[in-house]
Amino acid sequence: MSELSAVEKAIERHSYDVIPLTERHGTPKWLFFMWYGINAQIFVVATGALGVLIGLNFWGTVLAIVVGNLVGSIFMALHSAQGPKLGLPQMIQSRAQFGFYGSLWPLFIVWAMYVIFAATNIVMAGQAFQAVYHGSVNLWAAIMTIPMILIAIFGYDWIHYGFRYATWLYSIVFIVLTIMLLVHGLPAHDLAHGKFTWGNFFLALSIYATWQISYSPYVSDYSRYLSPNLATHTFWATFWGTNIGSIWLMILGAALAALNPAAQTLSAIQGLGGHSWGTIIALLLGIGQLIPGAVNIYGGAIVTLSAGSNIRPFESTRMLRSIVALVVGILSALIAIAGSGHFMTNVENFLLFLMYFLIPWTAINLTDFYWIHRGNYKIADLFSPKGVYGRWGWPALIVYTVTFLIEVPFMNTTVYQGPISKALGGADISWIIGLIVAVPLYYWADRKWGKKDAISSVLTDREPQIVE
């Protein structure tokens, strides 16, 4: 067998399989940098503007940003703490609740999320470079996709390294922007744009909570190499990292939208910085999409391989993961080019629809992990349809479906508004209702119909990875 080249060694070997204890490395501090850094980008600023754009006033938007992020991040940080304990990507662990084949449904939802979010990163990178150098935004989007794919191919360590260094640079960029905003001032009449209504407040709250909850399928992927005894530290590093980054920059986005509701976020930033500073900042913000875009392509590749292993067991090689990452990146670029016209409307709708599908999943997964199994699973059985978790996890699948149907009357999007949301003045509290329903219902269903022999010591049942 020939020795690997230096480049091949730099490419991550693992994908959907278990990370052996001998390969665990890193510290929770990496996660603080990652989840702070992934929010230090223009996409987050643009998301912060959504509260103002739907008609809520500035201070109501700020309240929705703070509460929504703090609440939503609890769920994603709890998922992050699963990584060190199990050494698995997030969605593989869902087989314990949904069954070997039943887990394909949440896998598909998460795969779509990764591809759409990668497309969003690509669009925003392309727009930033097009704003400075002109030309076709589609051409710039295609060019910016290339480094995203390369970072995703090299994988876990490269993504963490990138965030550890980029965090400092983009902190400076957004500190400068914040100072510029404060120096220019926010006139009282700008802050009074829109009005506070409970309907718009809860709609904005749902969007911002969903921003954090949408990270739930990501987080274990970036904590699974940590030592099992670091789970608690993992929670807090993830929680504070994501909240500091997102709350700050979303409030910045809301302020920019209050100043000029008609302007795109990038245009507002350029106008704030003037010609010279605005140009530099626009370029840096475009480059700042590279690592978040790589995160989405990387996650999309892992989920694709996970779904493939449901059909036929195989060993994931460096070459295979690289090819899949390339395909996911190209697909994301094509979607970016096709959907760049109505960008923020598409993002708002997608975030809400994502919430409706993710809430039942996160409630079921966390209830199973923390309340029922207490983090102890038969790891090898997650890789076989003949294992104790079975082909179909009917309690989880039924509870998921029931919860989603109960959410429908509470939904509010530009495509559909449920009758209860209309009665509440446009408020969207579907995610709250979903959590209230799914947690006790799944606990009861699993106790009544769940697998009784599915609990095992994680630490003594870790190494078998692929079961033919």
Short mmCIF file of C-alpha atoms in Angstrom, two decimals:
data_model
loop_
_atom_site.label_atom_id
_atom_site.label_comp_id
_atom_site.label_asym_id
_atom_site.label_seq_id
_atom_site.Cartn_x
_atom_site.Cartn_y
_atom_site.Cartn_z
CA MET A 1 0.00 0.00 0.00
CA SER A 2 1.54 3.34 -1.06
CA GLU A 3 2.04 6.12 1.45
CA LEU A 4 -0.33 9.05 1.40
CA SER A 5 0.97 12.35 0.07
CA ALA A 6 1.02 15.43 2.30
CA VAL A 7 -2.09 16.75 0.56
CA GLU A 8 -3.98 13.47 1.02
CA LYS A 9 -3.05 13.37 4.71
CA ALA A 10 -4.44 16.89 5.13
CA ILE A 11 -7.85 15.75 3.85
CA GLU A 12 -10.16 14.47 6.59
CA ARG A 13 -10.60 10.69 6.55
CA HIS A 14 -13.92 10.36 8.39
CA SER A 15 -17.42 11.30 7.34
CA TYR A 16 -20.53 9.53 8.67
CA ASP A 17 -18.62 6.97 10.76
CA VAL A 18 -17.65 6.95 14.45
CA ILE A 19 -14.60 8.94 15.55
CA PRO A 20 -12.41 6.53 17.58
CA LEU A 21 -11.23 7.70 21.01
CA THR A 22 -7.62 7.57 19.77
CA GLU A 23 -8.38 10.29 17.19
CA ARG A 24 -10.16 12.70 19.52
CA HIS A 25 -8.54 16.13 19.68
CA GLY A 26 -9.29 19.81 20.11
CA THR A 27 -10.83 21.91 22.87
CA PRO A 28 -14.28 23.46 23.41
CA LYS A 29 -12.65 26.83 22.76
CA TRP A 30 -12.61 25.83 19.07
CA LEU A 31 -16.40 25.73 19.20
CA PHE A 32 -16.63 29.22 20.66
CA PHE A 33 -14.59 30.55 17.74
CA MET A 34 -16.58 28.51 15.26
CA TRP A 35 -20.07 29.50 16.37
CA TYR A 36 -19.06 33.10 16.96
CA GLY A 37 -17.27 33.16 13.61
CA ILE A 38 -20.05 31.54 11.60
CA ASN A 39 -22.33 34.36 12.76
CA ALA A 40 -19.78 37.09 11.98
CA GLN A 41 -20.98 37.40 8.39
CA ILE A 42 -23.28 39.50 6.25
CA PHE A 43 -25.97 36.79 6.06
CA VAL A 44 -26.57 37.26 9.80
CA VAL A 45 -26.72 41.05 9.38
CA ALA A 46 -29.29 40.56 6.60
CA THR A 47 -31.32 38.19 8.80
CA GLY A 48 -31.34 40.78 11.59
CA ALA A 49 -32.96 43.23 9.18
CA LEU A 50 -35.97 40.95 8.63
CA GLY A 51 -37.80 42.12 11.76
CA VAL A 52 -37.81 45.72 10.51
CA LEU A 53 -38.65 44.63 6.97
CA ILE A 54 -41.82 42.81 8.09
CA GLY A 55 -43.02 46.01 9.79
CA LEU A 56 -41.82 45.66 13.40
CA ASN A 57 -40.17 48.73 14.91
CA PHE A 58 -36.46 48.78 15.79
CA TRP A 59 -36.74 48.21 19.55
CA GLY A 60 -39.31 45.45 19.10
CA THR A 61 -36.91 43.82 16.63
CA VAL A 62 -34.05 44.08 19.13
CA LEU A 63 -36.17 42.35 21.79
CA ALA A 64 -37.14 39.60 19.33
CA ILE A 65 -33.47 39.16 18.34
CA VAL A 66 -32.27 38.78 21.93
CA VAL A 67 -35.06 36.47 23.13
CA GLY A 68 -35.21 34.41 19.94
CA ASN A 69 -31.47 33.75 19.84
CA LEU A 70 -31.15 32.97 23.55
CA VAL A 71 -34.03 30.48 23.45
CA GLY A 72 -33.14 28.88 20.12
CA SER A 73 -29.47 28.47 21.04
CA ILE A 74 -30.34 26.31 24.04
CA PHE A 75 -31.50 23.58 21.67
CA MET A 76 -28.54 23.80 19.31
CA ALA A 77 -26.06 23.83 22.22
CA LEU A 78 -27.71 20.72 23.69
CA HIS A 79 -27.20 19.02 20.32
CA SER A 80 -23.56 20.18 20.31
CA ALA A 81 -22.94 18.41 23.60
CA GLN A 82 -24.00 15.13 21.97
CA GLY A 83 -20.93 15.14 19.71
CA PRO A 84 -18.22 14.35 22.28
CA LYS A 85 -20.42 11.75 23.95
CA LEU A 86 -21.20 9.74 20.81
CA GLY A 87 -18.44 10.69 18.36
CA LEU A 88 -21.02 10.75 15.56
CA PRO A 89 -22.36 13.26 13.05
CA GLN A 90 -25.68 14.63 14.24
CA MET A 91 -28.00 12.98 11.75
CA ILE A 92 -26.59 9.45 12.12
CA GLN A 93 -27.65 9.58 15.76
CA SER A 94 -31.24 10.19 14.59
CA ARG A 95 -31.38 6.51 13.59
CA ALA A 96 -31.79 5.74 17.29
CA GLN A 97 -35.16 7.52 17.27
CA PHE A 98 -36.43 7.21 13.68
CA GLY A 99 -34.96 3.84 12.77
CA PHE A 100 -32.38 2.93 10.12
CA TYR A 101 -34.64 3.76 7.17
CA GLY A 102 -37.02 6.11 8.96
CA SER A 103 -34.14 8.54 9.53
CA LEU A 104 -34.03 9.23 5.78
CA TRP A 105 -36.87 11.77 6.15
CA PRO A 106 -35.06 14.13 8.57
CA LEU A 107 -31.87 13.47 6.56
CA PHE A 108 -33.59 14.79 3.44
CA ILE A 109 -34.84 17.92 5.26
CA VAL A 110 -31.37 18.65 6.59
CA TRP A 111 -29.74 17.95 3.22
CA ALA A 112 -32.05 20.54 1.62
CA MET A 113 -31.15 22.99 4.38
CA TYR A 114 -27.41 22.58 3.77
CA VAL A 115 -27.76 23.07 0.02
CA ILE A 116 -30.01 26.14 0.34
CA PHE A 117 -27.80 27.75 2.97
CA ALA A 118 -24.69 27.06 0.88
CA ALA A 119 -26.48 28.69 -2.06
CA THR A 120 -27.19 31.70 0.16
CA ASN A 121 -23.52 32.02 1.08
CA ILE A 122 -22.61 31.80 -2.60
CA VAL A 123 -25.15 34.48 -3.58
CA MET A 124 -23.93 36.90 -0.92
CA ALA A 125 -20.29 36.36 -1.82
CA GLY A 126 -21.10 36.95 -5.48
CA GLN A 127 -23.10 40.10 -4.71
CA ALA A 128 -20.24 41.52 -2.64
CA PHE A 129 -17.67 41.11 -5.42
CA GLN A 130 -20.10 42.27 -8.09
CA ALA A 131 -20.78 45.44 -6.08
CA VAL A 132 -17.06 46.30 -6.18
CA TYR A 133 -15.83 44.91 -9.50
CA HIS A 134 -19.15 44.91 -11.39
CA GLY A 135 -19.67 42.24 -14.04
CA SER A 136 -22.08 39.34 -13.63
CA VAL A 137 -23.13 38.38 -10.11
CA ASN A 138 -23.58 34.82 -11.38
CA LEU A 139 -19.98 34.70 -12.58
CA TRP A 140 -18.70 35.95 -9.23
CA ALA A 141 -20.92 33.44 -7.44
CA ALA A 142 -19.40 30.61 -9.49
CA ILE A 143 -15.86 31.83 -8.78
CA MET A 144 -16.48 32.09 -5.02
CA THR A 145 -17.85 28.54 -4.94
CA ILE A 146 -14.42 27.09 -5.79
CA PRO A 147 -12.62 27.94 -2.49
CA MET A 148 -15.73 26.91 -0.53
CA ILE A 149 -15.56 23.45 -2.08
CA LEU A 150 -11.82 23.16 -1.43
CA ILE A 151 -12.18 24.01 2.26
CA ALA A 152 -15.06 21.52 2.57
CA ILE A 153 -12.92 18.81 0.97
CA PHE A 154 -10.09 19.28 3.47
CA GLY A 155 -12.74 19.13 6.17
CA TYR A 156 -13.03 19.36 9.93
CA ASP A 157 -9.66 20.72 11.03
CA TRP A 158 -9.41 23.22 8.19
CA ILE A 159 -12.86 24.60 9.01
CA HIS A 160 -11.92 25.02 12.66
CA TYR A 161 -8.56 26.62 11.76
CA GLY A 162 -10.31 29.00 9.41
CA PHE A 163 -12.76 30.19 12.04
CA ARG A 164 -10.08 30.63 14.69
CA TYR A 165 -8.24 33.12 12.47
CA ALA A 166 -11.17 34.69 10.62
CA THR A 167 -12.97 35.47 13.88
CA TRP A 168 -10.45 38.15 14.81
CA LEU A 169 -10.47 39.79 11.38
CA TYR A 170 -14.24 39.94 11.12
CA SER A 171 -14.62 41.12 14.69
CA ILE A 172 -12.55 44.15 13.68
CA VAL A 173 -14.65 44.67 10.54
CA PHE A 174 -17.93 44.66 12.45
CA ILE A 175 -16.55 46.75 15.31
CA VAL A 176 -15.62 49.37 12.70
CA LEU A 177 -19.11 49.15 11.18
CA THR A 178 -20.74 49.48 14.59
CA ILE A 179 -18.63 52.53 15.42
CA MET A 180 -19.51 54.09 12.05
CA LEU A 181 -23.18 53.52 12.75
CA LEU A 182 -22.93 55.09 16.19
CA VAL A 183 -20.91 58.04 14.87
CA HIS A 184 -23.40 58.73 12.09
CA GLY A 185 -26.16 58.27 14.63
CA LEU A 186 -29.61 56.76 14.39
CA PRO A 187 -32.20 59.57 14.28
CA ALA A 188 -35.26 58.98 16.44
CA HIS A 189 -37.58 59.00 13.43
CA ASP A 190 -35.56 56.17 11.86
CA LEU A 191 -35.79 54.07 15.01
CA ALA A 192 -39.53 54.69 15.00
CA HIS A 193 -39.95 53.10 11.57
CA GLY A 194 -42.68 50.48 11.72
CA LYS A 195 -44.70 49.73 14.83
CA PHE A 196 -44.85 47.15 17.58
CA THR A 197 -47.57 44.54 17.17
CA TRP A 198 -47.64 41.18 18.88
CA GLY A 199 -48.21 39.48 15.55
CA ASN A 200 -45.07 40.92 13.98
CA PHE A 201 -43.12 40.43 17.20
CA PHE A 202 -43.85 36.71 17.38
CA LEU A 203 -43.20 36.32 13.66
CA ALA A 204 -39.78 37.98 14.10
CA LEU A 205 -39.15 35.95 17.26
CA SER A 206 -39.83 32.78 15.28
CA ILE A 207 -37.37 33.80 12.56
CA TYR A 208 -34.58 34.52 15.06
CA ALA A 209 -35.22 31.40 17.15
CA THR A 210 -35.19 29.37 13.95
CA TRP A 211 -31.82 30.86 13.02
CA GLN A 212 -30.33 29.12 16.05
CA ILE A 213 -32.45 25.97 15.87
CA SER A 214 -31.41 25.54 12.23
CA TYR A 215 -27.86 24.97 13.49
CA SER A 216 -29.01 21.92 15.48
CA PRO A 217 -28.24 19.43 12.67
CA TYR A 218 -24.77 21.01 12.29
CA VAL A 219 -23.34 21.15 15.75
CA SER A 220 -22.35 17.56 16.56
CA ASP A 221 -20.45 17.43 13.27
CA TYR A 222 -18.02 19.99 14.74
CA SER A 223 -17.80 18.62 18.28
CA ARG A 224 -17.57 14.89 17.52
CA TYR A 225 -13.76 14.87 17.63
CA LEU A 226 -13.68 16.20 21.22
CA SER A 227 -13.07 14.01 24.26
CA PRO A 228 -16.26 12.51 25.79
CA ASN A 229 -15.60 14.23 29.13
CA LEU A 230 -15.94 17.70 27.56
CA ALA A 231 -19.70 17.61 26.88
CA THR A 232 -20.62 20.29 29.46
CA HIS A 233 -17.86 22.65 28.29
CA THR A 234 -19.01 22.00 24.73
CA PHE A 235 -22.51 23.24 25.58
CA TRP A 236 -21.36 26.55 27.05
CA ALA A 237 -18.73 27.26 24.39
CA THR A 238 -21.35 26.73 21.69
CA PHE A 239 -24.06 28.69 23.52
CA TRP A 240 -22.02 31.82 24.19
CA GLY A 241 -20.18 31.76 20.88
CA THR A 242 -23.33 31.66 18.79
CA ASN A 243 -25.21 34.22 20.89
CA ILE A 244 -22.49 36.85 21.05
CA GLY A 245 -21.97 36.70 17.30
CA SER A 246 -25.60 36.53 16.21
CA ILE A 247 -27.21 39.01 18.63
CA TRP A 248 -24.62 41.71 17.95
CA LEU A 249 -24.75 41.45 14.18
CA MET A 250 -28.51 40.99 13.95
CA ILE A 251 -29.01 44.20 15.93
CA LEU A 252 -26.57 45.88 13.53
CA GLY A 253 -28.68 44.61 10.63
CA ALA A 254 -31.89 45.88 12.25
CA ALA A 255 -30.31 49.31 12.71
CA LEU A 256 -29.20 49.45 9.08
CA ALA A 257 -32.70 48.47 7.96
CA ALA A 258 -34.22 51.16 10.18
CA LEU A 259 -31.95 53.75 8.53
CA ASN A 260 -32.92 52.69 5.02
CA PRO A 261 -35.61 49.98 4.78
CA ALA A 262 -35.51 49.99 0.98
CA ALA A 263 -31.76 49.33 0.67
CA GLN A 264 -30.16 45.89 0.45
CA THR A 265 -27.95 45.10 3.44
CA LEU A 266 -24.74 45.24 1.40
CA SER A 267 -25.70 48.58 -0.16
CA ALA A 268 -26.50 50.00 3.28
CA ILE A 269 -23.08 48.91 4.58
CA GLN A 270 -21.32 50.43 1.58
CA GLY A 271 -23.21 53.67 2.06
CA LEU A 272 -22.27 53.75 5.73
CA GLY A 273 -18.58 53.19 5.00
CA GLY A 274 -18.29 55.62 2.11
CA HIS A 275 -16.51 54.87 -1.17
CA SER A 276 -13.12 53.71 0.11
CA TRP A 277 -14.06 52.00 3.38
CA GLY A 278 -17.29 50.71 1.89
CA THR A 279 -15.38 49.00 -0.93
CA ILE A 280 -12.90 47.36 1.44
CA ILE A 281 -15.64 46.20 3.79
CA ALA A 282 -17.73 44.80 0.91
CA LEU A 283 -14.78 42.71 -0.29
CA LEU A 284 -14.05 41.43 3.21
CA LEU A 285 -17.70 40.51 3.69
CA GLY A 286 -17.66 38.61 0.41
CA ILE A 287 -14.55 36.70 1.45
CA GLY A 288 -16.21 36.13 4.83
CA GLN A 289 -18.77 33.88 3.15
CA LEU A 290 -16.13 31.32 2.21
CA ILE A 291 -15.87 29.36 5.46
CA PRO A 292 -19.61 29.42 6.30
CA GLY A 293 -20.25 28.26 2.73
CA ALA A 294 -17.70 25.48 3.20
CA VAL A 295 -19.48 24.44 6.42
CA ASN A 296 -22.72 23.96 4.50
CA ILE A 297 -21.06 22.05 1.67
CA TYR A 298 -19.19 19.88 4.19
CA GLY A 299 -22.40 19.12 6.09
CA GLY A 300 -24.25 18.43 2.85
CA ALA A 301 -21.58 15.91 1.87
CA ILE A 302 -21.77 14.10 5.23
CA VAL A 303 -25.56 13.90 5.06
CA THR A 304 -25.39 12.64 1.46
CA LEU A 305 -22.97 9.89 2.48
CA SER A 306 -25.12 9.08 5.53
CA ALA A 307 -28.16 8.64 3.30
CA GLY A 308 -26.13 6.53 0.88
CA SER A 309 -25.11 4.22 3.72
CA ASN A 310 -28.81 3.59 4.39
CA ILE A 311 -29.05 2.05 0.94
CA ARG A 312 -25.79 0.12 0.92
CA PRO A 313 -23.06 0.00 3.61
CA PHE A 314 -19.66 1.25 2.43
CA GLU A 315 -16.43 2.67 3.74
CA SER A 316 -16.19 6.41 3.27
CA THR A 317 -12.81 7.27 1.75
CA ARG A 318 -11.12 10.61 1.27
CA MET A 319 -11.74 10.41 -2.46
CA LEU A 320 -15.43 9.58 -2.08
CA ARG A 321 -16.07 12.40 0.40
CA SER A 322 -14.19 14.82 -1.87
CA ILE A 323 -16.29 13.87 -4.90
CA VAL A 324 -19.53 14.21 -2.96
CA ALA A 325 -18.47 17.62 -1.60
CA LEU A 326 -17.72 18.73 -5.16
CA VAL A 327 -21.18 17.65 -6.34
CA VAL A 328 -22.94 19.34 -3.40
CA GLY A 329 -20.96 22.53 -4.04
CA ILE A 330 -21.84 22.60 -7.75
CA LEU A 331 -25.52 21.94 -7.02
CA SER A 332 -25.56 24.77 -4.45
CA ALA A 333 -23.97 27.13 -6.97
CA LEU A 334 -26.61 26.29 -9.58
CA ILE A 335 -29.39 26.98 -7.06
CA ALA A 336 -27.68 30.24 -6.08
CA ILE A 337 -27.54 31.40 -9.68
CA ALA A 338 -31.19 30.44 -10.28
CA GLY A 339 -32.61 32.01 -7.10
CA SER A 340 -30.63 35.20 -6.53
CA GLY A 341 -33.40 37.54 -7.72
CA HIS A 342 -35.73 37.55 -4.67
CA PHE A 343 -33.12 36.68 -2.12
CA MET A 344 -34.38 37.95 1.26
CA THR A 345 -38.01 36.94 0.61
CA ASN A 346 -36.79 33.44 -0.21
CA VAL A 347 -34.64 33.35 2.95
CA GLU A 348 -37.51 34.46 5.20
CA ASN A 349 -39.85 31.80 3.80
CA PHE A 350 -37.20 29.09 3.94
CA LEU A 351 -36.28 29.85 7.57
CA LEU A 352 -39.91 29.55 8.60
CA PHE A 353 -40.58 26.34 6.65
CA LEU A 354 -37.34 24.92 8.03
CA MET A 355 -38.55 25.65 11.55
CA TYR A 356 -41.79 23.75 10.99
CA PHE A 357 -39.87 20.62 9.96
CA LEU A 358 -36.98 20.89 12.42
CA ILE A 359 -38.94 21.53 15.62
CA PRO A 360 -40.47 18.01 15.82
CA TRP A 361 -37.07 16.47 15.02
CA THR A 362 -35.12 18.45 17.61
CA ALA A 363 -37.75 17.81 20.30
CA ILE A 364 -37.73 14.06 19.63
CA ASN A 365 -33.94 13.81 19.41
CA LEU A 366 -33.22 15.77 22.59
CA THR A 367 -35.96 14.03 24.58
CA ASP A 368 -34.54 10.66 23.54
CA PHE A 369 -30.93 11.60 24.27
CA TYR A 370 -31.26 13.47 27.57
CA TRP A 371 -34.43 12.10 29.12
CA ILE A 372 -34.89 8.53 27.90
CA HIS A 373 -31.47 7.09 27.00
CA ARG A 374 -29.37 9.65 28.92
CA GLY A 375 -26.74 9.60 26.20
CA ASN A 376 -26.22 5.83 26.19
CA TYR A 377 -26.72 4.01 22.89
CA LYS A 378 -25.60 0.82 21.18
CA ILE A 379 -23.42 2.58 18.65
CA ALA A 380 -22.80 -0.40 16.34
CA ASP A 381 -26.55 -0.96 16.01
CA LEU A 382 -26.97 2.50 14.50
CA PHE A 383 -25.18 1.19 11.40
CA SER A 384 -27.39 -1.83 10.76
CA PRO A 385 -31.09 -2.18 9.89
CA LYS A 386 -30.98 -5.40 11.92
CA GLY A 387 -29.86 -3.57 15.07
CA VAL A 388 -31.98 -2.88 18.13
CA TYR A 389 -33.20 0.44 16.69
CA GLY A 390 -34.86 -1.35 13.79
CA ARG A 391 -35.70 -0.27 10.28
CA TRP A 392 -38.48 2.13 11.26
CA GLY A 393 -38.82 4.01 14.53
CA TRP A 394 -42.61 4.22 14.48
CA PRO A 395 -43.04 6.14 17.76
CA ALA A 396 -40.76 8.92 16.48
CA LEU A 397 -42.23 8.93 12.97
CA ILE A 398 -45.81 9.11 14.24
CA VAL A 399 -45.03 11.81 16.82
CA TYR A 400 -43.14 13.79 14.17
CA THR A 401 -46.14 13.67 11.81
CA VAL A 402 -48.68 14.53 14.52
CA THR A 403 -46.57 17.44 15.75
CA PHE A 404 -46.16 18.86 12.25
CA LEU A 405 -49.92 18.68 11.61
CA ILE A 406 -50.63 20.42 14.92
CA GLU A 407 -48.21 23.21 13.91
CA VAL A 408 -50.09 23.94 10.64
CA PRO A 409 -52.88 26.19 12.04
CA PHE A 410 -50.25 28.32 13.81
CA MET A 411 -48.03 28.89 10.75
CA ASN A 412 -47.51 32.26 9.06
CA THR A 413 -45.54 32.65 5.83
CA THR A 414 -46.02 34.64 2.64
CA VAL A 415 -47.25 31.40 1.05
CA TYR A 416 -49.66 30.20 3.75
CA GLN A 417 -51.12 31.53 6.98
CA GLY A 418 -52.97 29.27 9.38
CA PRO A 419 -56.33 30.24 10.92
CA ILE A 420 -54.98 30.51 14.47
CA SER A 421 -52.11 32.72 13.29
CA LYS A 422 -54.69 34.99 11.60
CA ALA A 423 -56.72 35.12 14.81
CA LEU A 424 -53.55 36.10 16.71
CA GLY A 425 -52.85 39.02 14.39
CA GLY A 426 -50.18 37.24 12.36
CA ALA A 427 -48.24 35.77 15.29
CA ASP A 428 -46.40 32.55 14.46
CA ILE A 429 -46.08 30.45 17.60
CA SER A 430 -46.00 27.10 15.80
CA TRP A 431 -42.52 26.29 17.12
CA ILE A 432 -43.64 26.82 20.72
CA ILE A 433 -46.70 24.62 20.20
CA GLY A 434 -44.54 22.01 18.45
CA LEU A 435 -42.17 21.76 21.41
CA ILE A 436 -45.00 21.61 23.94
CA VAL A 437 -46.63 18.75 22.01
CA ALA A 438 -43.63 16.72 20.82
CA VAL A 439 -41.63 16.37 24.05
CA PRO A 440 -44.24 14.70 26.30
CA LEU A 441 -45.89 12.87 23.40
CA TYR A 442 -42.63 11.25 22.29
CA TYR A 443 -41.66 10.39 25.87
CA TRP A 444 -45.00 8.64 26.35
CA ALA A 445 -44.88 6.89 22.94
CA ASP A 446 -41.34 5.62 23.46
CA ARG A 447 -42.14 4.34 26.94
CA LYS A 448 -45.16 2.49 25.55
CA TRP A 449 -43.81 1.19 22.20
CA GLY A 450 -40.07 1.93 22.13
CA LYS A 451 -37.22 -0.61 22.10
CA LYS A 452 -36.50 -1.73 25.67
CA ASP A 453 -33.02 -3.17 24.92
CA ALA A 454 -31.66 -0.13 23.09
CA ILE A 455 -29.57 1.31 25.92
CA SER A 456 -25.90 0.49 26.28
CA SER A 457 -22.69 2.02 27.52
CA VAL A 458 -21.41 4.33 24.81
CA LEU A 459 -17.80 4.03 25.83
CA THR A 460 -17.69 0.23 25.57
CA ASP A 461 -19.69 -0.04 22.37
CA ARG A 462 -18.01 2.47 20.10
CA GLU A 463 -15.68 0.94 17.57
CA PRO A 464 -17.77 -1.20 15.14
CA GLN A 465 -18.57 1.23 12.35
CA ILE A 466 -19.87 -0.48 9.23
CA VAL A 467 -22.14 -3.49 9.44
CA GLU A 468 -22.63 -5.47 6.24
#
